[in-house]
Tab-separated table of C-alpha atoms (C1' of nucleotides) in Angstrom:
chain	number	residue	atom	x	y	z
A	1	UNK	CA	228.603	104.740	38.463
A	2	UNK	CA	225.506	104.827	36.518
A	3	UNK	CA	223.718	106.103	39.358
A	4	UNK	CA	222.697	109.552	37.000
A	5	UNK	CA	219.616	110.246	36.476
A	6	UNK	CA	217.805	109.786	32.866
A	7	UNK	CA	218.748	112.088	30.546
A	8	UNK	CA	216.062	113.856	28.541
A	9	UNK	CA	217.406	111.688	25.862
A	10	UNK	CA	217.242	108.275	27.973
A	11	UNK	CA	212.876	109.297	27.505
A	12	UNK	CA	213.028	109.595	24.033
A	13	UNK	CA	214.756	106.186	23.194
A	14	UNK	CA	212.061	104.758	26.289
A	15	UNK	CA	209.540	106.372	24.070
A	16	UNK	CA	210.453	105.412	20.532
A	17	UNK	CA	211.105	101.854	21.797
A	18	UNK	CA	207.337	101.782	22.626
A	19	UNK	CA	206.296	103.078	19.011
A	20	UNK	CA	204.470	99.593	18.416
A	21	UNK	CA	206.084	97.811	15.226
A	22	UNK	CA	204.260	99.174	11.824
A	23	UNK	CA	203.851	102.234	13.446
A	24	UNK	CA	205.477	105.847	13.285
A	25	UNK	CA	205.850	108.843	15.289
A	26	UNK	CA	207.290	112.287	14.689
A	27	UNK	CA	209.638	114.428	16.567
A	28	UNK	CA	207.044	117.160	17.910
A	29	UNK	CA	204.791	114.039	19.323
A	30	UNK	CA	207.581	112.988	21.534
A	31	UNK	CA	208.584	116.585	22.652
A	32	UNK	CA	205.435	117.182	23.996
A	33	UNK	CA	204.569	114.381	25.707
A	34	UNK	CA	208.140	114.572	27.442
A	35	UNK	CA	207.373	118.080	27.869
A	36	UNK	CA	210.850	118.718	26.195
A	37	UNK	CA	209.448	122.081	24.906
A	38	UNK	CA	211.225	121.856	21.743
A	39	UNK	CA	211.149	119.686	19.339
A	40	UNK	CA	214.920	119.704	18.232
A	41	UNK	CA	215.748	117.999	21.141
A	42	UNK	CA	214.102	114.854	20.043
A	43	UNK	CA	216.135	114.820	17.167
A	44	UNK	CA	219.116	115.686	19.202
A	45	UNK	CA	218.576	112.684	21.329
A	46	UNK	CA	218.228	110.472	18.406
A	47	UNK	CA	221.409	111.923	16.853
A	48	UNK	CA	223.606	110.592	19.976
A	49	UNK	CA	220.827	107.195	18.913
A	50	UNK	CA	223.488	104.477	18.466
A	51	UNK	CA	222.369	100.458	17.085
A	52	UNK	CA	223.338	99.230	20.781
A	53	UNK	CA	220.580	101.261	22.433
A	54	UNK	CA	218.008	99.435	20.667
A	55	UNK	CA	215.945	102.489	19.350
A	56	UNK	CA	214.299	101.867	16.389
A	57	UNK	CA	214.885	105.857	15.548
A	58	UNK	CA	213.732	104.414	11.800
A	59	UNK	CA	210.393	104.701	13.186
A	60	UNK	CA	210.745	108.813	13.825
A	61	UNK	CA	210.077	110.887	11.156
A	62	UNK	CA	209.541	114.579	11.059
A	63	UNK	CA	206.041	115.933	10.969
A	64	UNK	CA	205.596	115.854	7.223
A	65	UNK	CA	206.371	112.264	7.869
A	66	UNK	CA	209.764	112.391	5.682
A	67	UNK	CA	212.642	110.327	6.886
A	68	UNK	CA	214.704	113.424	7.464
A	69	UNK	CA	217.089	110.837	9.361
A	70	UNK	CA	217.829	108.454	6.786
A	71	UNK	CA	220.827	110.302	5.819
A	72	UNK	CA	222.037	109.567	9.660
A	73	UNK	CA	221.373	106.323	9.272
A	74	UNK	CA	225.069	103.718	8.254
A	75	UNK	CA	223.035	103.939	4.570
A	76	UNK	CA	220.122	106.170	3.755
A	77	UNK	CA	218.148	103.130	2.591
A	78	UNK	CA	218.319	101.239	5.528
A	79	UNK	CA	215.431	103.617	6.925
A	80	UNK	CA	213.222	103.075	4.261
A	81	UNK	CA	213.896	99.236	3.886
A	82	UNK	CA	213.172	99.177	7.630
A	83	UNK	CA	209.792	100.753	7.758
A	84	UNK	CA	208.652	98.528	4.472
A	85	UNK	CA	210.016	95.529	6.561
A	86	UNK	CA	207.394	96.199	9.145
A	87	UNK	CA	204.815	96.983	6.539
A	88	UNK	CA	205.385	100.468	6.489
A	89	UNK	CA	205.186	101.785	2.905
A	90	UNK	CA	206.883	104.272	1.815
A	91	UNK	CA	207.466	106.411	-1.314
A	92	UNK	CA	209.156	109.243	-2.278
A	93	UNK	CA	211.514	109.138	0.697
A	94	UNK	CA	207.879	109.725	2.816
A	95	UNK	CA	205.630	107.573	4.968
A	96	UNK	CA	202.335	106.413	2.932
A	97	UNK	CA	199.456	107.119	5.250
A	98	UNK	CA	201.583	108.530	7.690
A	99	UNK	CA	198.501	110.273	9.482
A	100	UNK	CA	196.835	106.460	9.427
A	101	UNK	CA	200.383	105.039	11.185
A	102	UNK	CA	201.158	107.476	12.983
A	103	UNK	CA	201.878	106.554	16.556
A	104	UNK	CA	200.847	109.254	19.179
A	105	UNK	CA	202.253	108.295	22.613
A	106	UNK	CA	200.821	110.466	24.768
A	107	UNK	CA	197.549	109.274	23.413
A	108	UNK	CA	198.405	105.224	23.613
A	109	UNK	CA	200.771	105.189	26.750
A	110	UNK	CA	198.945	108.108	28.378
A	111	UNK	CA	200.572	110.598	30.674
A	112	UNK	CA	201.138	108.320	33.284
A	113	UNK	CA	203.664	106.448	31.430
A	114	UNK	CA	206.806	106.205	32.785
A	115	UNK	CA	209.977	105.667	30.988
A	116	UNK	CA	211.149	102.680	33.600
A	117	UNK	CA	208.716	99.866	32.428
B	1	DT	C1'	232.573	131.361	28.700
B	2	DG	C1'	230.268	132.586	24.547
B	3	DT	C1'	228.921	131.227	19.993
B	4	DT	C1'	227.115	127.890	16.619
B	5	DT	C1'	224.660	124.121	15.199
B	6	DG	C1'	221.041	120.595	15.349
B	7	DA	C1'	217.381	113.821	12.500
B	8	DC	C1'	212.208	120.324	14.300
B	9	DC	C1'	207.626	122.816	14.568
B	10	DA	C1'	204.435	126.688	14.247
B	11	DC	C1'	203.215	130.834	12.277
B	12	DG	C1'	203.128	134.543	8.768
B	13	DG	C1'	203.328	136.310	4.021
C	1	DG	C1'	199.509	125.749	-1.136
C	2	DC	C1'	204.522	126.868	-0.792
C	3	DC	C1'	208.539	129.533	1.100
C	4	DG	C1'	210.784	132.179	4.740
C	5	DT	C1'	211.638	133.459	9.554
C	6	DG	C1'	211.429	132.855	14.614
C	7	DG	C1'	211.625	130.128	18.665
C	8	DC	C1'	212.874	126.350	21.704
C	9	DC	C1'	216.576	123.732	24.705
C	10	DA	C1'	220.868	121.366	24.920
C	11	DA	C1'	225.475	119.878	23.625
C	12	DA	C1'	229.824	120.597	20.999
C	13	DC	C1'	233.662	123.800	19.553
DNA sequence: TGTTTGACCACGG
DNA sequence: GCCGTGGCCAAAC
């Protein structure tokens, strides 16, 4: 049954479920350190992103560190009220010190990391 | 089976 | 410093 293999898709949500709480990463970050080799499919993962997986995909923003996904989101607030709810301010539909928060996971987990914890 | 789109990024003008 | 184009891989139509 589930015996298929991770998806390319199943790394991303492993990877945005590490982004520590406060914290945000972009779609490029995530691409490279899964070796995706382009960045659209982080985004593309996210879009198939559903509440039940647990992904806090309010966390990924695009490298100019706009919520490009709050308009995916069930209201395009709910990004933004999320990040301020973990401290993360944010104006102008963009992160506030986004270079200071952001979250580079090849750099904290390493290359080693594996998506099964 | 081929074409189009997609929550992007890097580079060039 | 801002705008436009190309490139990347994968899934949906």
């Amino acid at each position: 049954m589930n015996k298929e293999i991770p998806s390319y898709f199943d790394l991303v949500y492993a990877v945005v479920r590490q982004v520590p709480r406060g914290r945000v990463t972009n779609y490029g970050a995530i691409a490279d350190f899964l070796a995706l080799g382009a960045s659209r499919m982080a985004g593309w993962a996210l879009n198939n992103c559903k509440p039940g997986d647990g992904v806090p995909a309010h966390r990924v923003v695009n490298r100019k560190g706009e919520l490009s996904g709050r308009h995916h989101f069930p209201t395009p607030t709910m990004m933004q009220e999320l990040l301020e709810n973990e401290g993360v301010k944010v104006e102008n539909d963009r992160v506030v010190e986004y270079e200071k928060l952001f979250w580079s996971p090849a750099k904290e987990l390493g290359e080693g990391w594996e998506a099964f914890d």
